[in-house]
Tab-separated table of C-alpha atoms in Angstrom:
chain	number	residue	atom	x	y	z
N	15	UNK	CA	120.967	134.211	118.581
N	16	UNK	CA	121.201	131.328	120.905
N	17	UNK	CA	124.958	129.376	121.708
N	18	UNK	CA	123.112	126.324	119.624
N	19	UNK	CA	121.760	128.308	117.904
N	20	UNK	CA	125.447	130.483	116.882
N	21	UNK	CA	127.068	127.152	116.895
N	22	UNK	CA	124.608	125.756	113.815
N	23	UNK	CA	125.288	128.665	111.993
N	24	UNK	CA	128.835	128.417	111.845
N	25	UNK	CA	128.777	124.534	111.372
N	26	UNK	CA	126.322	125.526	108.840
N	27	UNK	CA	128.825	128.217	107.052
N	28	UNK	CA	131.678	125.948	107.555
N	29	UNK	CA	130.513	123.032	105.966
N	30	UNK	CA	129.916	125.257	102.725
N	31	UNK	CA	133.186	126.640	102.979
N	32	UNK	CA	134.673	123.424	102.758
N	33	UNK	CA	132.430	122.278	99.960
N	34	UNK	CA	133.213	125.609	97.900
N	35	UNK	CA	137.335	124.460	98.711
N	36	UNK	CA	137.233	121.133	98.091
N	37	UNK	CA	135.608	122.032	94.444
N	38	UNK	CA	138.140	124.324	93.446
N	39	UNK	CA	141.006	122.515	94.788
N	40	UNK	CA	140.157	119.210	92.953
N	41	UNK	CA	139.593	121.585	89.498
N	42	UNK	CA	143.186	123.150	90.102
N	43	UNK	CA	144.748	119.220	90.303
N	44	UNK	CA	142.009	118.603	87.082
N	45	UNK	CA	143.799	121.949	85.538
N	46	UNK	CA	147.753	120.596	86.608
N	47	UNK	CA	146.631	117.393	86.118
N	48	UNK	CA	146.202	117.926	82.151
N	49	UNK	CA	148.807	120.149	81.431
N	50	UNK	CA	151.263	117.302	82.596
N	51	UNK	CA	149.623	114.302	80.713
N	52	UNK	CA	149.346	116.780	77.279
N	53	UNK	CA	153.240	117.497	78.657
N	54	UNK	CA	155.068	114.297	79.452
N	55	UNK	CA	152.000	111.772	78.907
N	56	UNK	CA	151.437	109.658	75.678
N	57	UNK	CA	151.409	111.633	72.344
N	58	UNK	CA	148.563	111.031	69.271
N	59	UNK	CA	145.102	112.122	68.774
N	60	UNK	CA	143.858	109.062	70.877
N	61	UNK	CA	145.566	110.536	73.915
N	62	UNK	CA	144.454	113.826	73.380
N	63	UNK	CA	141.260	112.987	72.895
N	64	UNK	CA	141.212	110.775	76.119
N	65	UNK	CA	142.825	113.088	78.293
N	66	UNK	CA	139.835	115.625	77.504
N	67	UNK	CA	137.848	112.908	77.809
N	68	UNK	CA	138.432	112.067	81.070
N	69	UNK	CA	138.918	115.776	82.057
N	70	UNK	CA	134.985	116.366	81.268
N	71	UNK	CA	134.612	113.231	83.360
N	72	UNK	CA	136.195	114.820	86.172
N	73	UNK	CA	134.221	118.586	85.897
N	74	UNK	CA	131.057	116.289	86.224
N	75	UNK	CA	132.474	114.632	89.100
N	76	UNK	CA	133.007	117.546	90.499
N	77	UNK	CA	130.229	119.815	89.754
N	78	UNK	CA	128.187	116.990	89.723
N	79	UNK	CA	125.856	119.092	87.466
N	80	UNK	CA	122.732	117.326	86.921
N	81	UNK	CA	122.720	114.274	88.829
N	82	UNK	CA	125.885	113.562	86.832
N	83	UNK	CA	128.537	112.562	89.330
N	84	UNK	CA	128.009	108.516	88.472
N	85	UNK	CA	128.609	109.182	84.637
N	86	UNK	CA	131.118	111.181	85.873
N	87	UNK	CA	132.387	108.196	88.194
N	88	UNK	CA	131.997	105.909	85.373
N	89	UNK	CA	133.987	107.947	82.154
N	90	UNK	CA	136.717	109.198	84.227
N	91	UNK	CA	137.314	105.737	85.722
N	92	UNK	CA	137.564	104.011	81.900
N	93	UNK	CA	139.371	106.917	80.224
N	94	UNK	CA	141.979	106.587	83.155
N	95	UNK	CA	142.142	103.017	82.140
N	96	UNK	CA	143.049	103.659	79.031
N	97	UNK	CA	145.558	105.938	79.002
N	98	UNK	CA	147.035	104.194	81.510
N	99	UNK	CA	147.759	101.278	79.329
N	100	UNK	CA	148.888	103.572	76.652
N	101	UNK	CA	151.611	105.069	78.915
N	102	UNK	CA	151.467	102.396	82.419
N	103	UNK	CA	154.448	104.706	83.604
N	104	UNK	CA	152.630	107.959	83.856
N	105	UNK	CA	150.228	109.870	85.799
N	106	UNK	CA	147.402	107.911	84.360
N	107	UNK	CA	146.218	106.486	87.180
N	108	UNK	CA	145.256	109.905	89.130
N	109	UNK	CA	142.942	109.497	87.319
N	110	UNK	CA	141.670	106.757	88.367
N	111	UNK	CA	142.526	108.167	92.235
N	112	UNK	CA	140.246	110.987	91.722
N	113	UNK	CA	137.257	108.424	90.487
N	114	UNK	CA	137.777	106.142	93.745
N	115	UNK	CA	137.831	109.809	95.611
N	116	UNK	CA	134.524	110.915	94.549
N	117	UNK	CA	132.697	107.494	94.517
N	118	UNK	CA	133.602	107.286	98.535
N	119	UNK	CA	131.883	110.543	99.079
N	120	UNK	CA	129.184	109.992	97.024
N	121	UNK	CA	128.144	106.104	96.562
N	122	UNK	CA	126.981	104.074	99.196
N	123	UNK	CA	129.849	102.722	101.322
N	124	UNK	CA	128.698	99.040	99.668
N	125	UNK	CA	128.465	100.691	95.817
N	126	UNK	CA	131.890	102.412	96.143
N	127	UNK	CA	133.905	99.385	98.011
N	128	UNK	CA	132.764	97.506	95.112
N	129	UNK	CA	133.533	100.423	92.624
N	130	UNK	CA	137.540	100.598	93.958
N	131	UNK	CA	137.557	96.549	94.431
N	132	UNK	CA	136.804	96.512	90.302
N	133	UNK	CA	139.158	99.679	89.662
N	134	UNK	CA	141.563	98.325	91.816
N	135	UNK	CA	141.335	94.807	89.645
N	136	UNK	CA	140.780	96.327	86.101
N	137	UNK	CA	144.049	98.574	87.238
N	138	UNK	CA	146.605	95.489	88.368
N	139	UNK	CA	145.657	93.654	85.232
N	140	UNK	CA	146.234	96.529	82.543
N	141	UNK	CA	149.665	97.445	84.121
N	142	UNK	CA	150.448	93.922	84.396
N	143	UNK	CA	149.612	93.294	80.389
N	144	UNK	CA	151.663	96.887	79.725
N	145	UNK	CA	154.898	95.178	81.529
N	146	UNK	CA	154.953	97.058	85.244
N	147	UNK	CA	156.486	96.107	87.591
N	148	UNK	CA	154.572	93.669	90.498
N	149	UNK	CA	155.988	97.098	93.032
N	150	UNK	CA	154.126	99.711	90.868
N	151	UNK	CA	150.715	97.448	90.729
N	152	UNK	CA	150.509	96.628	94.617
N	153	UNK	CA	151.358	100.595	94.774
N	154	UNK	CA	148.856	102.390	92.506
N	155	UNK	CA	146.302	98.978	94.075
N	156	UNK	CA	147.343	100.059	97.351
N	157	UNK	CA	146.715	103.722	97.050
N	158	UNK	CA	143.300	103.577	95.706
N	159	UNK	CA	142.378	101.084	99.171
N	160	UNK	CA	143.827	103.745	100.894
N	161	UNK	CA	141.770	106.717	99.020
N	162	UNK	CA	138.693	104.890	99.752
N	163	UNK	CA	138.850	103.936	103.261
N	164	UNK	CA	139.717	108.016	104.170
N	165	UNK	CA	136.912	108.923	102.207
N	166	UNK	CA	135.108	106.932	104.715
N	167	UNK	CA	136.078	108.402	107.542
N	168	UNK	CA	135.840	111.947	105.898
N	169	UNK	CA	132.047	110.436	104.816
N	170	UNK	CA	131.464	109.324	108.601
N	171	UNK	CA	132.608	112.371	110.530
N	172	UNK	CA	130.820	114.676	107.457
N	173	UNK	CA	127.604	112.302	108.744
N	174	UNK	CA	128.060	112.827	112.198
N	175	UNK	CA	128.260	116.347	112.092
N	176	UNK	CA	124.775	116.246	109.711
N	177	UNK	CA	123.486	114.866	112.675
N	178	UNK	CA	124.863	116.883	115.827
N	179	UNK	CA	123.240	120.149	113.616
N	180	UNK	CA	120.345	118.445	113.095
N	181	UNK	CA	120.241	117.497	117.433
N	182	UNK	CA	121.773	121.590	117.692
N	183	UNK	CA	118.169	122.278	115.801
N	184	UNK	CA	116.021	119.593	118.386
N	185	UNK	CA	117.691	120.876	121.170
N	186	UNK	CA	116.623	124.086	120.243
N	187	UNK	CA	113.186	123.478	119.311
N	188	UNK	CA	112.973	121.672	122.603
N	189	UNK	CA	114.139	124.550	124.379
N	190	UNK	CA	111.666	127.312	122.461
N	191	UNK	CA	108.431	124.861	123.458
N	192	UNK	CA	110.208	125.098	127.191
N	193	UNK	CA	110.094	128.382	127.376
N	194	UNK	CA	106.848	128.647	125.825
N	195	UNK	CA	104.730	126.319	128.266
N	196	UNK	CA	106.292	128.300	130.986
N	197	UNK	CA	105.533	131.654	129.829
N	198	UNK	CA	101.909	130.683	129.074
N	199	UNK	CA	101.536	128.092	132.110
N	200	UNK	CA	101.962	130.685	134.982
N	201	UNK	CA	100.968	133.565	132.918
N	202	UNK	CA	96.781	132.134	131.751
N	203	UNK	CA	96.598	129.833	134.961
N	204	UNK	CA	96.676	132.955	136.916
N	205	UNK	CA	94.536	134.774	134.535
N	206	UNK	CA	91.907	132.037	134.550
N	207	UNK	CA	91.490	132.104	138.047
N	208	UNK	CA	91.181	135.444	138.210
N	209	UNK	CA	88.387	135.547	135.484
N	210	UNK	CA	86.442	132.246	136.728
N	211	UNK	CA	86.336	133.783	140.310
N	212	UNK	CA	85.026	137.524	139.064
N	213	UNK	CA	82.205	135.236	136.441
N	214	UNK	CA	81.786	133.710	139.738
N	215	UNK	CA	81.045	137.102	142.372
N	216	UNK	CA	78.930	138.692	139.407
N	217	UNK	CA	76.782	135.928	139.237
N	218	UNK	CA	76.437	136.631	142.841
N	219	UNK	CA	75.515	140.113	142.143
N	220	UNK	CA	79.232	141.744	143.782
N	221	UNK	CA	79.696	143.770	140.663
N	222	UNK	CA	82.407	145.856	142.312
N	223	UNK	CA	84.238	142.809	143.858
N	224	UNK	CA	84.435	141.486	140.438
N	225	UNK	CA	86.014	144.719	138.597
N	226	UNK	CA	88.436	144.335	141.048
N	227	UNK	CA	89.170	140.804	139.729
N	228	UNK	CA	88.845	141.622	136.349
N	229	UNK	CA	92.372	144.858	136.931
N	230	UNK	CA	93.905	142.149	138.528
N	231	UNK	CA	93.148	140.165	136.086
N	232	UNK	CA	94.436	142.756	133.261
N	233	UNK	CA	97.768	143.036	135.437
N	234	UNK	CA	98.353	139.684	135.140
N	235	UNK	CA	98.301	140.110	130.749
N	236	UNK	CA	100.209	142.728	130.686
N	237	UNK	CA	102.553	140.859	133.739
N	238	UNK	CA	102.478	138.526	131.036
N	239	UNK	CA	103.248	139.999	127.565
N	240	UNK	CA	106.534	141.087	129.981
N	241	UNK	CA	107.721	137.995	131.099
N	242	UNK	CA	107.392	137.239	127.002
N	243	UNK	CA	109.818	139.710	126.881
N	244	UNK	CA	111.922	139.036	129.422
N	245	UNK	CA	111.997	135.135	127.928
N	246	UNK	CA	113.224	136.556	124.561
N	247	UNK	CA	115.681	138.310	126.217
N	248	UNK	CA	116.767	134.902	127.826
N	249	UNK	CA	116.714	132.771	125.093
N	250	UNK	CA	119.251	135.723	123.631
N	251	UNK	CA	121.516	135.242	126.948
N	252	UNK	CA	120.366	138.529	128.720
N	253	UNK	CA	121.574	137.739	132.732
N	254	UNK	CA	118.475	137.431	134.695
N	255	UNK	CA	117.099	139.898	137.964
N	256	UNK	CA	116.695	136.478	139.978
N	257	UNK	CA	116.020	137.898	143.453
N	258	UNK	CA	114.038	140.906	141.772
N	259	UNK	CA	111.781	138.036	140.498
N	260	UNK	CA	111.543	136.050	142.223
N	261	UNK	CA	110.371	138.613	145.627
N	262	UNK	CA	107.595	139.748	142.746
N	263	UNK	CA	106.174	136.192	142.098
N	264	UNK	CA	105.784	136.307	145.927
N	265	UNK	CA	104.761	139.131	146.596
N	266	UNK	CA	102.005	138.305	144.260
N	267	UNK	CA	100.911	135.456	145.969
N	268	UNK	CA	100.566	137.491	149.088
N	269	UNK	CA	98.881	140.469	147.450
N	270	UNK	CA	96.596	138.132	145.352
N	271	UNK	CA	95.599	135.291	148.088
N	272	UNK	CA	96.351	137.090	151.729
N	273	UNK	CA	98.678	134.622	151.908
N	274	UNK	CA	101.113	134.809	154.579
N	275	UNK	CA	104.051	134.085	152.453
N	276	UNK	CA	108.386	134.827	152.971
N	277	UNK	CA	111.249	135.470	151.008
N	278	UNK	CA	114.529	135.734	152.128
N	279	UNK	CA	117.989	135.224	150.485
N	280	UNK	CA	121.079	133.929	151.871
N	281	UNK	CA	124.464	134.071	150.844
N	282	UNK	CA	126.125	136.814	148.288
N	283	UNK	CA	124.239	137.267	145.360
N	284	UNK	CA	125.298	136.930	142.379
N	285	UNK	CA	124.721	137.064	138.335
N	286	UNK	CA	124.177	134.021	137.080
N	287	UNK	CA	124.607	132.193	133.549
N	288	UNK	CA	120.882	133.078	131.848
N	289	UNK	CA	120.477	129.130	131.908
N	290	UNK	CA	120.691	128.427	135.451
N	291	UNK	CA	118.807	132.074	136.893
N	292	UNK	CA	116.125	130.991	134.188
N	293	UNK	CA	115.715	128.005	135.415
N	294	UNK	CA	115.494	128.681	138.752
N	295	UNK	CA	112.508	131.353	138.227
N	296	UNK	CA	110.623	128.982	136.095
N	297	UNK	CA	111.239	126.610	138.840
N	298	UNK	CA	109.676	129.581	141.715
N	299	UNK	CA	106.635	129.901	138.628
N	300	UNK	CA	106.007	126.526	138.557
N	301	UNK	CA	106.022	125.738	142.336
N	302	UNK	CA	103.738	128.666	143.078
N	303	UNK	CA	101.634	128.005	140.661
N	304	UNK	CA	100.809	124.706	141.579
N	305	UNK	CA	100.125	125.914	145.401
N	306	UNK	CA	97.521	128.269	143.626
N	307	UNK	CA	95.587	125.774	141.877
N	308	UNK	CA	95.973	123.008	144.483
N	309	UNK	CA	96.327	124.585	148.112
N	310	UNK	CA	95.418	128.524	147.308
N	311	UNK	CA	95.821	130.507	150.473
N	312	UNK	CA	98.347	127.970	152.204
N	313	UNK	CA	101.561	129.719	153.787
N	314	UNK	CA	104.473	130.048	151.752
N	315	UNK	CA	108.316	129.824	152.182
N	316	UNK	CA	110.759	130.575	149.366
N	317	UNK	CA	114.116	130.680	150.299
N	318	UNK	CA	117.345	131.839	147.152
N	319	UNK	CA	120.290	130.526	148.877
N	320	UNK	CA	123.975	131.457	147.371
N	321	UNK	CA	126.224	128.801	147.601
N	322	UNK	CA	130.201	128.546	146.964
N	323	UNK	CA	129.336	126.257	143.812
N	324	UNK	CA	125.972	126.117	143.457
N	325	UNK	CA	122.240	127.914	144.113
N	326	UNK	CA	119.599	126.757	144.996
N	327	UNK	CA	115.762	127.892	145.523
N	328	UNK	CA	113.184	126.026	147.771
N	329	UNK	CA	110.322	126.577	147.228
N	330	UNK	CA	107.580	125.346	150.777
N	331	UNK	CA	103.936	125.603	150.934
N	332	UNK	CA	102.241	124.591	154.389
N	333	UNK	CA	98.917	122.791	152.855
N	334	UNK	CA	97.517	120.529	149.983
N	335	UNK	CA	97.710	117.232	149.109
N	336	UNK	CA	98.179	115.693	145.304
N	337	UNK	CA	100.730	115.481	142.886
N	338	UNK	CA	101.713	118.905	141.403
N	339	UNK	CA	100.181	119.845	137.917
N	340	UNK	CA	99.986	123.001	135.536
N	341	UNK	CA	96.745	122.689	134.174
N	342	UNK	CA	98.180	121.081	131.334
N	343	UNK	CA	98.847	117.685	130.848
N	344	UNK	CA	99.828	116.512	134.805
N	345	UNK	CA	103.129	116.776	135.562
N	346	UNK	CA	104.233	118.161	132.760
N	347	UNK	CA	105.242	121.252	134.218
N	348	UNK	CA	107.710	119.617	136.353
N	349	UNK	CA	109.064	117.199	133.345
N	350	UNK	CA	109.706	120.929	132.084
N	351	UNK	CA	111.568	121.708	134.517
N	352	UNK	CA	113.362	118.935	134.966
N	353	UNK	CA	114.534	118.799	131.816
N	354	UNK	CA	115.277	122.453	131.582
N	355	UNK	CA	117.895	122.140	135.149
N	356	UNK	CA	119.645	118.650	133.696
N	357	UNK	CA	120.616	120.726	130.207
N	358	UNK	CA	121.848	123.380	132.330
N	359	UNK	CA	123.799	120.870	135.019
N	360	UNK	CA	120.959	121.383	138.018
N	361	UNK	CA	118.956	118.926	139.791
N	362	UNK	CA	114.847	119.423	140.842
N	363	UNK	CA	113.510	117.364	143.291
N	364	UNK	CA	109.919	117.556	144.214
N	365	UNK	CA	107.634	115.865	146.991
N	366	UNK	CA	105.306	116.128	149.622
N	367	UNK	CA	106.970	117.799	153.408
N	368	UNK	CA	105.549	117.846	156.235
N	369	UNK	CA	101.788	118.522	155.232
N	370	UNK	CA	102.515	120.693	152.461
N	371	UNK	CA	104.314	120.171	149.005
N	372	UNK	CA	108.649	120.902	148.201
N	373	UNK	CA	109.911	122.169	145.438
N	374	UNK	CA	114.176	121.723	145.406
N	375	UNK	CA	115.492	123.447	142.283
N	376	UNK	CA	119.831	123.539	142.695
N	377	UNK	CA	121.977	124.396	140.042
N	378	UNK	CA	125.674	125.414	139.803
N	379	UNK	CA	127.044	128.898	139.907
């Protein structure tokens, strides 16, 4: 699993764990409040009935069985207000605080604000009629407003976390799309050239030469499978043996086209992060694929330079013109390469150079 996938999975598990803990905490508080109300609250059948109704409504708010949460909020609020009238100096306002807490998380911000305002006004009226002091009324009303504010902040953070998880999923999909494109663009493009050339040779009655190209096409197909496995390994975070892989690409170009091609390594080679190493390797693949299509047989110079803080790959060919493409929509290959490099903190530059074309990829590390 990639780092992004791990982060998304951990976030999802954390969200589930937090929801379970919040429900458990709410139920424990309900038990304690019910015990306190039955022990120190108002006496009589009506009071006991209201405590039971408020407890059931609390359960509906907490568990939200069958979409009953809004009804639970309303019933808990009404039962709490009635209990505040029967025993204004007790714990009954806690039912209203619980209702506002759930409303801030479950209702729209506007509906939660209206519901909290109506509840605070009703509570103030009930306490005033029951003879409570202005200080007590202001304290309970302020507590409801504060609970609403804290609930809104928590809800905003939860929404932001959900959006981040969605962005992580989209980023992972884009990464997989880049890997699929890069593997297919390189392998299938080279395979197509070999088979087209073999077909042309067969038309000219040169079966021996065509057989050589068909054999080479088979090797390219096998290399494509190997490259697919390598891409999967890189997605899992495995290190990329960059000098060996780039050297194989250059040797393949030299063998396939019979063209002069050099590969040099400067500095002290060292293991690179998977993202950086893969971006440099994809840069070499993209550049060589473009040369094969637009300037096949032109001289090629590839250099991999390990600097103190960054690693640079430069691919320069000695002829050809026109914007580099890969057989897919023009520019898509380099666009994907730039996206890959930027995600890993690097840069990609490409353009004409001395009658040919230069692709320059620089990655930190």
